[in-house]
Amino acid sequence: MKKILIIIAIIVLISTVSFAQAPNKMSYQAVIRNANNSLISNQTIGMRISILRTSDTGTPVYVETQTATTNANGLVSVEIGTGTVTSGTFAAINWGAGSYFIKTETDPAGGSSYTISGSSQLLSVPYALYAKNSSSTVSGFAHYLGEPFNGGIIFEIYRGSDGLEHGLIVANTETTGVWLNGAGGYWFGADRTEDGAYNTSLITAGTIPTYIATLGTGWYLPSIDELSLLYQHRFYVQKTLRSAGNTLLPIDGTSTYWSSTELLASIAEAFYFGGGSIVSTSKSNSNRIRAIRAF
């Protein structure tokens, strides 16, 4: 029987060749643990990655294998679309045709005897991938990236499984602070990488709930996936922030933003905008805090 893969997975849109072309790969990161909940650290692993249609047991439309190495925190990073293809064509996936799931199978020994597996739904399709293969064009959306809307700026637009237009909005202002004070930390269970609203609802102490309460209903601290999307679409947000005289998204040494995604009782995920990387750091460190909301 295969073990259950306990992962934190981050999917980030990566541009290829030129800005004029739609990307043909996605960056995928996962924190990998064994059945005893221990990190698989500094180890070469074998992976089989499948894109499934409709459900986590659905038909694979694309399958590839890769060999990668985890870091000291058990984090592995791969680019889906660049591995050894087993079946399908990544560039030919019609992301607008329905729901899709990512299934990962892992061999901790670095081979192809996959003993760990897990899957997660793509709750939002990257906009550029959707536009490339969908019959709907950009003109099919009522909103645009960088649009001032509902108290902030739109930084992500996608068509959901309900067939409707949805998006994410980043606040015009921000604050700084620690994620949580106290030696040893505290585990809230806010471990979703794609759902900052869920995570924020569980965080009942520290700087985050205090800050969110000042913004009003609907705002929350972004998950690490949502921060990754904000970084990818910073160009659109920055132009609007600058024209309105609001606080810009920096790229200097102070440009680390807290996410709502926990890794351990004393560690949460953050995103460094100066280099476009995910940082696992102590909750007692002070970083930037910027809220988002969905529509």
Short mmCIF file of C-alpha atoms in Angstrom, two decimals:
data_model
loop_
_atom_site.label_atom_id
_atom_site.label_comp_id
_atom_site.label_asym_id
_atom_site.label_seq_id
_atom_site.Cartn_x
_atom_site.Cartn_y
_atom_site.Cartn_z
CA MET A 1 0.00 0.00 0.00
CA LYS A 2 1.31 3.40 -0.88
CA LYS A 3 1.95 5.88 1.88
CA ILE A 4 0.16 9.21 1.89
CA LEU A 5 2.30 12.11 0.78
CA ILE A 6 2.12 15.00 3.21
CA ILE A 7 2.99 18.04 1.15
CA ILE A 8 2.91 21.77 0.93
CA ALA A 9 2.71 22.43 -2.79
CA ILE A 10 3.31 25.73 -4.52
CA ILE A 11 2.50 26.28 -8.17
CA VAL A 12 3.97 29.34 -9.83
CA LEU A 13 3.61 30.48 -13.41
CA ILE A 14 7.02 30.65 -15.12
CA SER A 15 7.57 32.61 -18.33
CA THR A 16 9.51 30.94 -21.11
CA VAL A 17 11.30 32.17 -24.23
CA SER A 18 9.75 35.65 -24.25
CA PHE A 19 6.98 37.67 -22.67
CA ALA A 20 5.03 37.51 -25.94
CA GLN A 21 4.55 33.76 -25.67
CA ALA A 22 2.37 31.81 -23.28
CA PRO A 23 4.38 29.78 -20.74
CA ASN A 24 4.71 26.02 -21.28
CA LYS A 25 5.76 25.07 -17.77
CA MET A 26 4.84 25.58 -14.15
CA SER A 27 7.11 25.63 -11.13
CA TYR A 28 6.02 23.13 -8.49
CA GLN A 29 7.35 22.98 -4.94
CA ALA A 30 6.43 20.48 -2.25
CA VAL A 31 7.50 19.81 1.32
CA ILE A 32 7.79 16.03 1.48
CA ARG A 33 7.33 13.95 4.61
CA ASN A 34 7.25 10.22 5.17
CA ALA A 35 4.50 8.21 6.89
CA ASN A 36 5.98 9.14 10.29
CA ASN A 37 5.57 12.84 9.44
CA SER A 38 9.36 13.25 9.30
CA LEU A 39 10.88 15.50 6.65
CA ILE A 40 12.71 13.82 3.79
CA SER A 41 15.67 16.22 3.81
CA ASN A 42 18.72 16.61 1.54
CA GLN A 43 17.81 13.55 -0.45
CA THR A 44 17.59 12.73 -4.16
CA ILE A 45 14.09 11.54 -4.99
CA GLY A 46 12.32 10.20 -8.06
CA MET A 47 8.98 11.75 -9.00
CA ARG A 48 6.17 10.94 -11.39
CA ILE A 49 3.85 13.89 -11.99
CA SER A 50 0.43 13.53 -13.60
CA ILE A 51 -2.14 16.15 -14.64
CA LEU A 52 -5.57 14.55 -14.17
CA ARG A 53 -8.87 15.66 -15.68
CA THR A 54 -12.07 16.10 -13.61
CA SER A 55 -10.99 14.42 -10.32
CA ASP A 56 -8.02 13.07 -8.37
CA THR A 57 -8.76 9.66 -9.91
CA GLY A 58 -9.49 11.07 -13.35
CA THR A 59 -7.88 10.39 -16.70
CA PRO A 60 -4.26 11.58 -16.99
CA VAL A 61 -3.86 14.10 -19.81
CA TYR A 62 -0.15 14.52 -19.16
CA VAL A 63 2.46 12.44 -17.29
CA GLU A 64 6.17 13.04 -16.79
CA THR A 65 8.99 11.81 -14.54
CA GLN A 66 11.74 13.80 -12.86
CA THR A 67 14.65 13.37 -10.48
CA ALA A 68 15.10 16.14 -7.91
CA THR A 69 16.74 16.84 -4.55
CA THR A 70 15.03 18.06 -1.38
CA ASN A 71 16.63 20.75 0.77
CA ALA A 72 17.18 20.79 4.53
CA ASN A 73 13.50 21.66 5.05
CA GLY A 74 12.27 18.79 2.86
CA LEU A 75 11.39 21.21 0.05
CA VAL A 76 11.68 19.96 -3.53
CA SER A 77 11.38 22.23 -6.58
CA VAL A 78 10.64 21.06 -10.13
CA GLU A 79 9.25 22.62 -13.29
CA ILE A 80 6.28 20.69 -14.62
CA GLY A 81 6.57 20.51 -18.37
CA THR A 82 10.34 19.98 -18.47
CA GLY A 83 10.61 16.37 -17.29
CA THR A 84 10.79 13.11 -19.23
CA VAL A 85 7.38 12.82 -20.87
CA THR A 86 5.56 9.52 -20.41
CA SER A 87 2.31 10.52 -22.09
CA GLY A 88 0.50 13.60 -23.35
CA THR A 89 1.71 17.09 -24.26
CA PHE A 90 1.81 19.79 -21.60
CA ALA A 91 1.41 22.65 -24.08
CA ALA A 92 -1.72 21.03 -25.53
CA ILE A 93 -3.70 20.89 -22.26
CA ASN A 94 -6.96 22.82 -22.62
CA TRP A 95 -7.10 24.43 -19.18
CA GLY A 96 -10.52 25.89 -19.90
CA ALA A 97 -12.12 22.48 -20.48
CA GLY A 98 -12.87 21.69 -16.83
CA SER A 99 -11.26 20.88 -13.49
CA TYR A 100 -7.69 19.57 -13.25
CA PHE A 101 -5.71 17.88 -10.49
CA ILE A 102 -1.98 17.36 -9.97
CA LYS A 103 -0.93 13.93 -8.74
CA THR A 104 2.61 13.35 -7.49
CA GLU A 105 4.20 9.98 -6.82
CA THR A 106 7.58 9.84 -5.09
CA ASP A 107 10.38 7.34 -4.62
CA PRO A 108 12.55 8.54 -1.69
CA ALA A 109 15.39 6.35 -2.99
CA GLY A 110 15.61 8.32 -6.22
CA GLY A 111 14.26 5.64 -8.54
CA SER A 112 10.87 4.75 -9.94
CA SER A 113 9.47 2.58 -7.14
CA TYR A 114 6.92 5.16 -6.05
CA THR A 115 5.85 4.52 -2.45
CA ILE A 116 4.50 7.97 -1.58
CA SER A 117 1.63 9.64 -3.39
CA GLY A 118 -0.68 12.61 -3.11
CA SER A 119 -2.89 14.85 -5.21
CA SER A 120 -4.34 18.36 -5.10
CA GLN A 121 -6.80 20.28 -7.24
CA LEU A 122 -5.84 23.23 -9.37
CA LEU A 123 -8.46 25.55 -7.92
CA SER A 124 -7.47 28.33 -10.28
CA VAL A 125 -5.96 27.97 -13.73
CA PRO A 126 -2.99 30.28 -14.46
CA TYR A 127 -4.38 33.03 -16.67
CA ALA A 128 -1.80 32.81 -19.45
CA LEU A 129 -2.15 29.03 -19.73
CA TYR A 130 -5.91 29.30 -19.86
CA ALA A 131 -5.82 32.00 -22.53
CA LYS A 132 -3.42 30.01 -24.69
CA ASN A 133 -5.60 26.94 -25.18
CA SER A 134 -9.11 28.09 -24.37
CA SER A 135 -11.65 29.18 -26.96
CA SER A 136 -12.39 32.19 -24.71
CA THR A 137 -10.17 35.19 -25.30
CA VAL A 138 -9.07 38.01 -23.04
CA SER A 139 -12.08 39.99 -24.22
CA GLY A 140 -14.28 37.40 -22.49
CA PHE A 141 -13.31 38.84 -19.10
CA ALA A 142 -14.96 41.91 -17.62
CA HIS A 143 -11.92 42.87 -15.53
CA TYR A 144 -8.21 43.31 -16.23
CA LEU A 145 -4.93 42.90 -14.37
CA GLY A 146 -3.96 46.08 -12.56
CA GLU A 147 -7.55 47.35 -12.37
CA PRO A 148 -8.46 49.34 -9.23
CA PHE A 149 -11.41 47.38 -7.85
CA ASN A 150 -13.19 46.73 -4.58
CA GLY A 151 -10.69 48.59 -2.41
CA GLY A 152 -7.50 47.29 -4.01
CA ILE A 153 -5.90 46.19 -7.29
CA ILE A 154 -6.70 43.06 -9.31
CA PHE A 155 -3.59 40.88 -9.68
CA GLU A 156 -5.10 37.58 -10.83
CA ILE A 157 -8.03 36.66 -13.09
CA TYR A 158 -9.24 33.17 -13.91
CA ARG A 159 -12.31 31.24 -14.94
CA GLY A 160 -13.40 28.89 -12.16
CA SER A 161 -14.94 25.44 -12.39
CA ASP A 162 -18.33 27.18 -12.24
CA GLY A 163 -17.55 28.78 -15.60
CA LEU A 164 -17.55 32.28 -14.09
CA GLU A 165 -14.86 34.93 -13.89
CA HIS A 166 -13.03 35.17 -10.57
CA GLY A 167 -9.98 37.00 -9.35
CA LEU A 168 -7.76 38.17 -6.52
CA ILE A 169 -7.29 41.73 -5.26
CA VAL A 170 -4.31 43.07 -3.30
CA ALA A 171 -4.64 45.88 -0.78
CA ASN A 172 -3.29 49.35 -1.57
CA THR A 173 -1.47 49.57 1.78
CA GLU A 174 0.47 47.28 4.08
CA THR A 175 2.04 46.98 7.51
CA THR A 176 4.98 45.14 9.10
CA GLY A 177 5.17 42.80 12.04
CA VAL A 178 5.90 39.36 13.40
CA TRP A 179 3.71 36.40 12.46
CA LEU A 180 3.46 35.32 16.10
CA ASN A 181 5.38 36.13 19.28
CA GLY A 182 6.43 33.57 21.85
CA ALA A 183 9.12 30.95 22.30
CA GLY A 184 8.30 27.61 20.71
CA GLY A 185 5.49 29.05 18.61
CA TYR A 186 2.02 27.61 18.17
CA TRP A 187 0.47 25.43 15.46
CA PHE A 188 -2.89 26.75 14.22
CA GLY A 189 -3.31 24.18 11.44
CA ALA A 190 -3.15 26.91 8.79
CA ASP A 191 -1.21 24.74 6.35
CA ARG A 192 -3.06 25.24 3.06
CA THR A 193 -0.85 26.61 0.32
CA GLU A 194 -3.67 27.71 -1.95
CA ASP A 195 -6.32 29.01 0.47
CA GLY A 196 -5.33 32.06 2.47
CA ALA A 197 -8.91 32.75 3.54
CA TYR A 198 -9.10 29.35 5.22
CA ASN A 199 -5.70 29.81 6.87
CA THR A 200 -6.54 33.28 8.17
CA SER A 201 -9.78 32.04 9.73
CA LEU A 202 -7.72 29.68 11.91
CA ILE A 203 -5.14 32.23 13.05
CA THR A 204 -6.59 33.63 16.27
CA ALA A 205 -3.55 35.27 17.86
CA GLY A 206 -0.69 37.55 16.90
CA THR A 207 -0.33 40.42 14.44
CA ILE A 208 -2.33 38.92 11.58
CA PRO A 209 -5.90 38.89 12.98
CA THR A 210 -5.39 42.35 14.47
CA TYR A 211 -4.28 43.77 11.13
CA ILE A 212 -7.00 42.02 9.11
CA ALA A 213 -9.69 43.33 11.47
CA THR A 214 -8.74 46.91 10.58
CA LEU A 215 -9.43 46.30 6.88
CA GLY A 216 -12.98 45.03 7.12
CA THR A 217 -14.88 42.00 5.86
CA GLY A 218 -13.44 39.86 3.08
CA TRP A 219 -9.73 40.60 3.49
CA TYR A 220 -7.25 37.92 4.52
CA LEU A 221 -3.52 37.17 4.58
CA PRO A 222 -2.54 35.45 1.31
CA SER A 223 -1.39 31.86 1.21
CA ILE A 224 2.05 31.16 -0.23
CA ASP A 225 0.50 30.23 -3.61
CA GLU A 226 -1.40 33.51 -3.70
CA LEU A 227 1.75 35.49 -2.85
CA SER A 228 3.51 33.68 -5.70
CA LEU A 229 0.80 34.85 -8.09
CA LEU A 230 1.14 38.41 -6.79
CA TYR A 231 4.87 38.31 -7.48
CA GLN A 232 4.33 36.98 -11.02
CA HIS A 233 1.88 39.81 -11.81
CA ARG A 234 3.73 42.54 -9.92
CA PHE A 235 4.18 44.52 -13.15
CA TYR A 236 0.45 45.30 -13.38
CA VAL A 237 0.03 46.03 -9.67
CA GLN A 238 3.11 48.24 -9.45
CA LYS A 239 1.96 50.52 -12.28
CA THR A 240 -1.37 51.15 -10.57
CA LEU A 241 0.16 51.59 -7.12
CA ARG A 242 2.64 54.13 -8.47
CA SER A 243 0.04 56.14 -10.37
CA ALA A 244 -2.13 56.38 -7.25
CA GLY A 245 0.77 57.22 -4.93
CA ASN A 246 0.27 54.09 -2.82
CA THR A 247 2.91 51.87 -1.18
CA LEU A 248 4.86 49.98 -3.85
CA LEU A 249 5.86 46.32 -3.73
CA PRO A 250 9.63 46.63 -3.03
CA ILE A 251 12.45 44.48 -4.37
CA ASP A 252 15.15 45.38 -1.83
CA GLY A 253 16.35 43.52 1.25
CA THR A 254 13.16 44.40 3.12
CA SER A 255 10.82 42.89 0.53
CA THR A 256 9.86 39.68 2.36
CA TYR A 257 6.11 39.24 2.81
CA TRP A 258 4.40 36.94 5.28
CA SER A 259 2.00 34.33 3.96
CA SER A 260 -0.69 32.67 6.05
CA THR A 261 0.77 29.21 5.35
CA GLU A 262 2.34 27.49 8.35
CA LEU A 263 5.16 24.98 8.01
CA LEU A 264 5.79 24.17 11.68
CA ALA A 265 4.67 25.51 15.06
CA SER A 266 7.50 28.05 15.00
CA ILE A 267 7.91 28.51 11.22
CA ALA A 268 5.71 30.00 8.51
CA GLU A 269 6.22 30.51 4.78
CA ALA A 270 7.13 33.94 3.40
CA PHE A 271 7.88 35.21 -0.11
CA TYR A 272 10.96 37.27 -0.93
CA PHE A 273 10.03 39.72 -3.68
CA GLY A 274 13.66 40.74 -4.16
CA GLY A 275 14.50 37.38 -5.70
CA GLY A 276 11.18 35.66 -6.32
CA SER A 277 11.75 32.88 -3.81
CA ILE A 278 9.90 31.17 -0.98
CA VAL A 279 11.43 31.52 2.48
CA SER A 280 10.66 29.32 5.48
CA THR A 281 11.32 31.53 8.47
CA SER A 282 10.66 31.93 12.19
CA LYS A 283 7.26 33.35 13.08
CA SER A 284 9.00 35.74 15.47
CA ASN A 285 10.76 37.56 12.61
CA SER A 286 9.33 40.86 11.40
CA ASN A 287 8.27 41.00 7.74
CA ARG A 288 5.87 42.91 5.53
CA ILE A 289 2.16 42.06 5.73
CA ARG A 290 -0.21 42.81 2.85
CA ALA A 291 -3.77 41.53 2.64
CA ILE A 292 -5.77 40.30 -0.34
CA ARG A 293 -9.39 39.45 -1.09
CA ALA A 294 -11.19 37.36 -3.70
CA PHE A 295 -14.10 38.00 -6.04
#
